[in-house]
Coordinates of C-alpha atoms in Angstrom, one line a residue:
M717 CA 29.0 -50.6 23.4
S718 CA 29.5 -53.1 20.7
L719 CA 30.8 -55.9 23.2
Y720 CA 27.5 -55.1 25.1
F721 CA 25.4 -55.7 22.1
I722 CA 27.0 -58.7 20.9
L723 CA 26.9 -60.3 24.6
I724 CA 23.1 -59.5 24.6
G725 CA 22.6 -61.0 21.1
A726 CA 24.4 -63.9 22.1
L727 CA 22.8 -64.6 25.2
I728 CA 19.2 -64.5 23.4
I729 CA 20.3 -66.5 20.2
L730 CA 22.5 -69.4 21.6
P731 CA 19.9 -70.7 24.2
I732 CA 17.2 -70.5 21.6
D733 CA 19.4 -72.2 19.1
F734 CA 20.8 -75.0 21.3
Y735 CA 17.2 -75.5 22.5
Y736 CA 15.6 -75.8 19.1
Y737 CA 18.5 -78.1 18.0
R738 CA 16.9 -80.8 19.9
A739 CA 13.7 -80.7 17.6
V740 CA 16.2 -80.6 14.5
K741 CA 17.9 -83.7 15.8
K742 CA 14.6 -85.4 16.4
F743 CA 13.2 -84.6 12.9
I744 CA 16.3 -85.9 10.9
E745 CA 17.1 -88.9 12.9
K746 CA 15.9 -91.2 10.2
F747 CA 17.8 -89.3 7.4
N748 CA 20.7 -91.0 5.8
P749 CA 24.0 -90.0 7.6
S750 CA 25.5 -87.5 5.0
L751 CA 22.3 -85.5 4.8
K752 CA 22.1 -85.5 8.6
K753 CA 25.7 -84.3 8.8
S754 CA 25.0 -81.5 6.3
I755 CA 22.0 -80.3 8.0
K756 CA 23.9 -80.3 11.3
I757 CA 26.8 -78.2 10.0
S758 CA 24.4 -75.7 8.0
Y759 CA 22.6 -75.2 11.4
W760 CA 25.3 -74.2 13.4
L761 CA 27.1 -72.3 10.7
F762 CA 24.2 -70.0 10.5
T763 CA 24.3 -69.5 14.2
V764 CA 28.0 -68.5 13.9
A765 CA 27.2 -66.4 11.0
T766 CA 24.6 -64.4 12.8
L767 CA 26.9 -63.7 15.6
V768 CA 29.6 -62.5 13.2
F769 CA 27.0 -60.5 11.3
M770 CA 26.1 -58.7 14.8
F771 CA 30.0 -58.1 15.4
F772 CA 30.0 -56.6 12.0
V773 CA 26.9 -54.1 12.4
A774 CA 28.3 -53.2 16.0
S775 CA 31.6 -52.2 14.6
Y776 CA 29.9 -49.8 12.3
F777 CA 28.1 -48.1 14.9
T778 CA 31.1 -47.7 17.1
S779 CA 32.8 -45.8 14.3
N780 CA 29.7 -43.6 13.7
E781 CA 29.2 -45.1 10.1
A782 CA 26.2 -46.8 9.1
P783 CA 26.2 -50.4 7.8
P784 CA 25.5 -51.1 4.5
K785 CA 21.9 -50.6 3.7
F786 CA 21.2 -54.2 2.5
A787 CA 22.9 -55.8 5.5
R788 CA 21.0 -53.9 8.2
V789 CA 17.7 -54.1 6.4
Y790 CA 17.3 -57.6 5.0
L791 CA 20.1 -59.6 6.4
F792 CA 18.9 -58.4 9.9
G793 CA 15.4 -59.0 8.8
I794 CA 15.9 -62.5 7.8
A795 CA 18.0 -63.4 10.9
L796 CA 15.0 -61.8 13.0
I797 CA 12.5 -63.9 11.1
I798 CA 14.7 -67.2 11.5
L799 CA 15.1 -66.5 15.1
L800 CA 11.5 -65.7 16.0
S801 CA 10.4 -68.9 14.2
K802 CA 12.7 -71.0 16.3
L803 CA 11.3 -69.3 19.5
I804 CA 7.8 -70.4 18.5
G805 CA 8.9 -73.9 17.7
S806 CA 10.9 -73.9 21.0
L807 CA 7.5 -73.5 22.8
F808 CA 6.4 -77.1 21.6
I809 CA 9.8 -78.3 23.2
I810 CA 8.9 -76.5 26.4
I811 CA 5.5 -78.3 26.5
H812 CA 7.3 -81.6 25.8
D813 CA 9.9 -81.1 28.8
T814 CA 7.2 -79.8 31.2
K815 CA 5.0 -82.9 30.4
S816 CA 8.1 -85.1 30.7
L817 CA 9.2 -83.5 33.9
L818 CA 5.8 -83.8 35.6
L819 CA 5.3 -87.5 34.4
F820 CA 8.7 -88.5 35.6
T821 CA 8.1 -87.0 38.9
T822 CA 4.9 -88.8 39.4
H823 CA 6.4 -91.9 38.2
Q824 CA 9.1 -91.5 40.8
L825 CA 6.6 -90.7 43.4
F826 CA 3.9 -93.2 42.9
Y827 CA 4.7 -95.9 40.4
R828 CA 8.2 -96.5 40.6
K829 CA 7.9 -100.3 41.7
T830 CA 5.1 -101.1 39.5
K831 CA 5.6 -99.1 36.2
E832 CA 8.3 -98.5 33.8
Y833 CA 8.8 -95.0 33.0
S834 CA 8.7 -94.2 29.1
P835 CA 8.8 -90.8 27.5
S836 CA 8.6 -92.0 23.9
R837 CA 5.0 -91.2 23.6
R838 CA 5.6 -87.5 23.8
Q839 CA 8.4 -87.4 21.1
F840 CA 6.3 -86.2 18.5
L841 CA 6.0 -82.6 20.2
K842 CA 9.6 -82.2 19.3
K843 CA 8.8 -83.2 15.7
S844 CA 5.9 -80.8 15.9
A845 CA 8.4 -77.8 16.7
I846 CA 9.7 -78.1 13.2
V847 CA 6.0 -77.6 11.6
A848 CA 5.3 -74.8 14.3
S849 CA 8.2 -72.9 12.8
I850 CA 7.4 -73.1 9.1
I851 CA 4.1 -71.3 9.8
P852 CA 5.5 -68.0 11.1
F853 CA 8.7 -68.2 8.7
S854 CA 6.3 -68.7 5.7
T855 CA 4.0 -66.1 6.9
L856 CA 6.7 -63.5 7.7
M857 CA 8.5 -64.1 4.4
F858 CA 5.4 -63.6 2.4
G859 CA 5.2 -60.1 4.2
V860 CA 8.6 -59.3 2.9
L861 CA 8.3 -60.4 -0.6
K862 CA 4.6 -59.5 -1.4
S863 CA 3.2 -57.0 1.3
A864 CA 5.9 -54.5 2.0
F865 CA 5.2 -52.2 -0.9
D866 CA 1.5 -53.1 -1.2
Y867 CA 0.4 -49.4 -0.7
T868 CA -3.2 -49.0 0.1
I869 CA -5.3 -45.9 -0.2
R870 CA -7.6 -45.3 2.8
N871 CA -10.3 -42.8 2.4
Q872 CA -11.7 -41.1 5.4
K873 CA -14.4 -38.4 5.7
L874 CA -13.6 -35.9 8.7
Q875 CA -16.7 -34.4 10.3
I876 CA -15.5 -31.1 12.1
S877 CA -18.4 -29.2 13.9
N878 CA -17.2 -25.7 13.4
L879 CA -15.4 -26.1 9.8
P880 CA -15.9 -23.0 7.7
K881 CA -17.8 -23.3 4.5
A882 CA -14.8 -22.3 2.4
F883 CA -13.1 -25.5 3.6
E884 CA -15.9 -28.1 3.2
G885 CA -14.7 -30.8 0.9
L886 CA -11.0 -30.0 1.3
K887 CA -9.0 -33.0 0.4
I888 CA -6.1 -33.7 2.5
V889 CA -3.6 -36.6 2.0
Q890 CA -1.4 -38.0 4.9
I891 CA 1.7 -40.1 4.6
S892 CA 3.8 -41.0 7.6
D893 CA 6.9 -43.1 8.5
I894 CA 8.5 -43.4 5.1
H895 CA 11.8 -44.7 6.8
S896 CA 13.9 -44.0 3.7
G897 CA 17.0 -45.9 5.1
S898 CA 14.9 -49.1 4.4
F899 CA 14.5 -48.6 0.8
L900 CA 17.0 -50.1 -1.6
S901 CA 15.7 -48.4 -4.6
E902 CA 13.5 -45.5 -5.7
E903 CA 10.8 -47.6 -7.5
P904 CA 8.6 -48.0 -4.5
L905 CA 8.5 -44.5 -3.7
K906 CA 7.9 -43.6 -7.4
K907 CA 4.8 -45.7 -7.0
V908 CA 3.9 -43.6 -3.8
V909 CA 4.3 -40.3 -5.7
Q910 CA 2.2 -41.4 -8.4
L911 CA -0.7 -42.6 -6.1
I912 CA -0.7 -39.3 -4.3
K913 CA -0.9 -37.3 -7.3
E914 CA -4.0 -39.4 -8.6
Q915 CA -5.7 -38.4 -5.4
E916 CA -5.4 -34.7 -6.3
P917 CA -5.0 -33.6 -2.9
D918 CA -5.4 -29.8 -1.8
I919 CA -3.1 -30.2 1.3
I920 CA -0.5 -33.0 2.3
F921 CA 0.6 -33.9 5.7
F922 CA 3.8 -36.0 6.4
T923 CA 3.7 -37.0 10.1
G924 CA 7.4 -37.8 10.8
D925 CA 10.2 -40.4 10.6
L926 CA 11.6 -39.8 7.1
V927 CA 14.7 -41.8 8.2
N928 CA 15.7 -44.8 10.1
E929 CA 18.8 -43.4 11.9
I930 CA 20.3 -40.2 10.2
A931 CA 19.5 -37.6 7.8
E932 CA 21.8 -38.6 5.0
E933 CA 19.4 -41.7 4.4
A934 CA 16.9 -39.4 2.8
I935 CA 19.2 -37.5 0.3
P936 CA 19.2 -40.2 -2.4
F937 CA 15.4 -39.6 -2.6
I938 CA 15.0 -36.2 -2.6
E939 CA 14.6 -35.9 -6.4
T940 CA 11.7 -38.4 -6.0
L941 CA 10.0 -37.1 -2.9
K942 CA 10.1 -33.4 -4.1
Q943 CA 7.6 -34.4 -6.6
I944 CA 4.9 -34.8 -3.8
S945 CA 3.2 -31.3 -3.9
A946 CA -0.3 -29.8 -3.3
P947 CA -2.0 -26.4 -4.0
F948 CA -2.0 -25.4 -0.3
G949 CA 1.4 -27.1 0.3
V950 CA 3.2 -30.0 2.1
F951 CA 3.4 -29.8 5.8
S952 CA 5.8 -32.1 7.7
I953 CA 7.0 -32.7 11.2
L954 CA 10.0 -34.8 12.7
G955 CA 9.4 -38.0 14.2
N956 CA 11.6 -39.8 16.7
H957 CA 13.8 -41.5 14.2
D958 CA 14.7 -38.1 12.6
Y959 CA 16.9 -36.6 15.3
G960 CA 19.9 -39.0 14.9
D961 CA 19.4 -39.9 18.6
Y962 CA 19.7 -43.8 17.7
F963 CA 22.8 -43.4 16.0
Y964 CA 24.9 -40.6 17.6
P965 CA 25.7 -41.3 21.2
K966 CA 23.9 -39.2 23.9
G967 CA 27.1 -37.0 24.6
D968 CA 27.8 -36.5 20.8
K969 CA 26.2 -33.1 20.6
D970 CA 27.9 -32.2 17.5
G971 CA 26.8 -35.2 15.5
R972 CA 23.2 -34.6 16.7
E973 CA 23.2 -31.1 16.0
H974 CA 24.6 -31.9 12.3
N975 CA 21.7 -34.3 11.9
Y976 CA 19.2 -31.9 13.1
T977 CA 20.6 -29.2 10.6
L978 CA 20.8 -31.6 7.8
M979 CA 17.2 -32.8 8.2
K980 CA 16.0 -29.4 8.3
A981 CA 17.9 -28.7 4.9
V982 CA 16.4 -32.0 3.4
H983 CA 12.7 -31.0 4.2
K984 CA 13.5 -27.3 2.6
K985 CA 14.9 -29.2 -0.6
L986 CA 11.7 -31.3 -0.7
G987 CA 9.7 -28.2 -0.7
W988 CA 7.9 -29.3 2.5
K989 CA 7.2 -26.9 5.1
L990 CA 8.6 -28.3 8.3
L991 CA 6.7 -27.2 11.4
L992 CA 8.8 -27.2 14.4
N993 CA 6.6 -26.1 17.2
Q994 CA 4.9 -23.7 14.8
N995 CA 2.0 -23.1 12.8
H996 CA 0.8 -22.1 9.3
I997 CA -2.7 -20.3 8.6
I998 CA -4.4 -21.3 5.2
Q999 CA -6.9 -18.6 4.3
K1000 CA -9.7 -18.8 1.8
D1001 CA -12.7 -16.6 1.0
N1002 CA -11.6 -14.8 4.2
E1003 CA -11.9 -17.7 6.4
R1004 CA -9.0 -19.5 8.4
L1005 CA -7.5 -23.1 8.8
A1006 CA -4.8 -23.4 11.3
I1007 CA -2.3 -26.1 10.6
I1008 CA -0.3 -26.8 13.7
G1009 CA 3.0 -28.8 13.8
V1010 CA 4.9 -30.0 16.9
E1011 CA 8.3 -31.8 17.2
N1012 CA 8.4 -35.3 18.5
W1013 CA 6.7 -35.9 21.9
G1014 CA 6.2 -39.5 23.1
S1015 CA 4.7 -40.4 26.8
Q1016 CA 7.3 -43.1 27.0
A1017 CA 10.6 -42.3 28.7
R1018 CA 12.7 -43.5 25.7
F1019 CA 11.1 -41.0 23.4
Q1020 CA 11.9 -37.2 22.9
K1021 CA 9.6 -34.8 24.5
Y1022 CA 10.4 -31.8 22.4
G1023 CA 6.8 -30.9 21.3
D1024 CA 5.4 -27.5 22.6
I1025 CA 1.8 -26.9 21.8
N1026 CA 1.4 -23.8 23.5
K1027 CA 4.4 -22.3 21.5
A1028 CA 3.1 -24.0 18.3
K1029 CA -0.4 -22.2 18.5
E1030 CA 1.1 -18.7 19.1
G1031 CA -0.7 -16.6 16.7
C1032 CA -3.7 -18.8 16.2
L1033 CA -7.4 -17.3 17.0
D1034 CA -9.4 -19.0 19.7
N1035 CA -12.2 -19.9 17.1
D1036 CA -9.7 -21.3 14.5
V1037 CA -10.3 -24.9 13.3
K1038 CA -6.8 -26.4 14.5
L1039 CA -5.4 -29.3 12.7
L1040 CA -2.3 -30.7 14.8
L1041 CA 0.4 -33.0 13.3
S1042 CA 2.0 -34.8 16.0
H1043 CA 4.0 -37.8 15.4
D1044 CA 3.3 -40.1 18.4
P1045 CA -0.2 -40.8 19.1
S1046 CA 0.4 -41.0 22.9
H1047 CA 0.7 -37.4 22.8
W1048 CA -3.0 -37.2 22.0
D1049 CA -4.3 -38.8 25.4
A1050 CA -1.3 -37.4 27.5
D1051 CA -1.5 -33.7 26.6
V1052 CA -3.7 -32.8 23.8
I1053 CA -7.2 -34.1 25.4
P1054 CA -6.4 -32.8 28.8
N1055 CA -4.9 -29.5 28.2
H1056 CA -5.8 -28.3 24.5
P1057 CA -9.7 -28.8 23.8
D1058 CA -9.3 -26.2 20.9
I1059 CA -7.3 -29.0 18.8
D1060 CA -9.9 -30.3 16.6
V1061 CA -8.2 -33.1 14.8
T1062 CA -4.7 -34.7 15.5
F1063 CA -2.8 -36.6 12.9
S1064 CA -0.2 -39.1 13.8
G1065 CA 1.9 -42.2 12.7
H1066 CA 4.6 -43.7 14.6
T1067 CA 3.2 -47.1 15.7
H1068 CA 3.2 -48.8 11.9
G1069 CA 0.4 -51.0 13.3
M1070 CA 3.6 -52.8 14.2
Q1071 CA 3.5 -54.0 10.7
F1072 CA 1.6 -57.2 11.8
G1073 CA -1.9 -58.0 12.5
V1074 CA -5.3 -58.6 11.4
E1075 CA -7.8 -56.0 9.7
I1076 CA -10.8 -57.4 8.3
P1077 CA -14.3 -55.6 8.4
G1078 CA -15.6 -55.4 11.9
F1079 CA -12.3 -56.6 13.5
K1080 CA -8.8 -54.9 14.1
W1081 CA -6.0 -56.4 16.0
S1082 CA -2.2 -56.1 16.5
P1083 CA 0.2 -56.4 19.2
S1084 CA 0.5 -52.6 18.8
K1085 CA -2.8 -52.2 20.7
Y1086 CA -1.0 -53.4 23.8
L1087 CA 1.5 -50.4 23.7
Y1088 CA -0.9 -47.7 22.3
E1089 CA -4.4 -47.2 23.1
N1090 CA -4.9 -45.4 19.6
W1091 CA -2.6 -47.5 17.0
A1092 CA -4.3 -47.3 13.6
G1093 CA -7.3 -45.3 12.1
L1094 CA -9.6 -42.9 13.5
Y1095 CA -10.7 -42.5 17.4
Q1096 CA -12.8 -39.9 18.9
K1097 CA -13.2 -38.4 22.6
N1098 CA -15.9 -35.8 22.8
K1099 CA -15.4 -33.5 19.8
Q1100 CA -11.8 -34.2 19.5
Q1101 CA -10.5 -36.8 17.0
I1102 CA -7.0 -38.5 16.2
Y1103 CA -6.1 -40.4 13.0
V1104 CA -3.0 -42.9 13.4
N1105 CA -1.6 -43.4 9.9
R1106 CA -0.3 -47.1 9.6
G1107 CA 2.9 -45.7 7.8
L1108 CA 4.3 -46.2 4.4
G1109 CA 7.8 -47.6 5.2
F1110 CA 9.1 -50.4 7.8
I1111 CA 12.0 -50.8 10.2
G1112 CA 13.2 -53.8 11.9
Y1113 CA 11.0 -56.4 10.1
P1114 CA 11.4 -55.6 6.5
G1115 CA 7.8 -56.4 5.6
R1116 CA 4.1 -56.2 6.3
V1117 CA 1.7 -59.0 7.4
G1118 CA -2.0 -58.0 7.6
I1119 CA -1.3 -54.3 8.5
L1120 CA -0.6 -52.6 5.0
P1121 CA 1.6 -49.6 4.2
E1122 CA -1.0 -46.6 4.0
I1123 CA -1.8 -43.4 2.2
T1124 CA -4.9 -41.6 3.9
V1125 CA -7.2 -39.5 1.9
F1126 CA -9.4 -37.2 3.9
E1127 CA -12.2 -35.1 3.0
L1128 CA -13.3 -32.4 5.4
A1129 CA -16.9 -32.0 6.0

């Protein structure tokens, strides 16, 4: 597995680095010789260091140990940012080469005897590749340094037609996708706890992905996260990252069972009521509100399909207002809408809004929209609604650009 991981990585990294190096050579051609030599050596040393880092990470996973947190979060993230920036810059070299090929072919066919072929006029495209790389690099680094922990409170009124009077004005806070394995200290999560307390919620929902890979990642943050509380309780579910499936190989049943058992124990220590295809009925003034939680269910083949709404609804009454916690929003279109018209509102997370996009009044865009029909915010079909939380944490890219980490405050009406 480790050799396969390194081979695939090398097949991606090396062609991009060789191709982009042509722009670097052109950009520094008039620098003094010693500076040019230093830049060239530094360029290829970084390439070698990236491949060595991949070997380092792969060796940890082969031994069923998680690599050091700083390495897998920030070193990987910075390498990803640089690679993506080079890839974008390389597009300009592709344009240059395409133009050169077309003009050379035209010259050979029609002007060979009358014109001298000269590609020099298009060399500026190679230099433009460097400038084009600086823009995504600067933007993505800003997302790491400034926006990763820029927690945003989003207020949302939820209109539910058959809501009992006793629950009008009920305040629910939703958080999702903490990904505690990406945090190097407790300070950002302490800020989250304080912000939640300031909202004075009646109920709190956590809609999955407490960790990145293994349950042990959450243990250092238990004392901080257990301070999240509400009068009617904190209700939680599991996300696709919470099962250990991305760490323990498919055949390692013991490893996955250990992770599942420990994850349940962590939620218990946090004081959160973990709903594993279960429900909890809140009663007030002889009226009922059903909180239903299912295990992860994603429509894409690579995600688990452990969620069972029918089992989770057992004991609910037909006329109960039903609030469903389901991590992956694709569950709503694939199963909730066609098969469960009695689910009033679904609360999901999972997408993170891909941690990258644009959100301004009247306009919302992210690459996430090409993967998920419902990817951030409130959506409605007939009388059923879904809210997709943008998540608190991050994974892969250690930052946020445009799509900020979110704490959602709902008021039922």
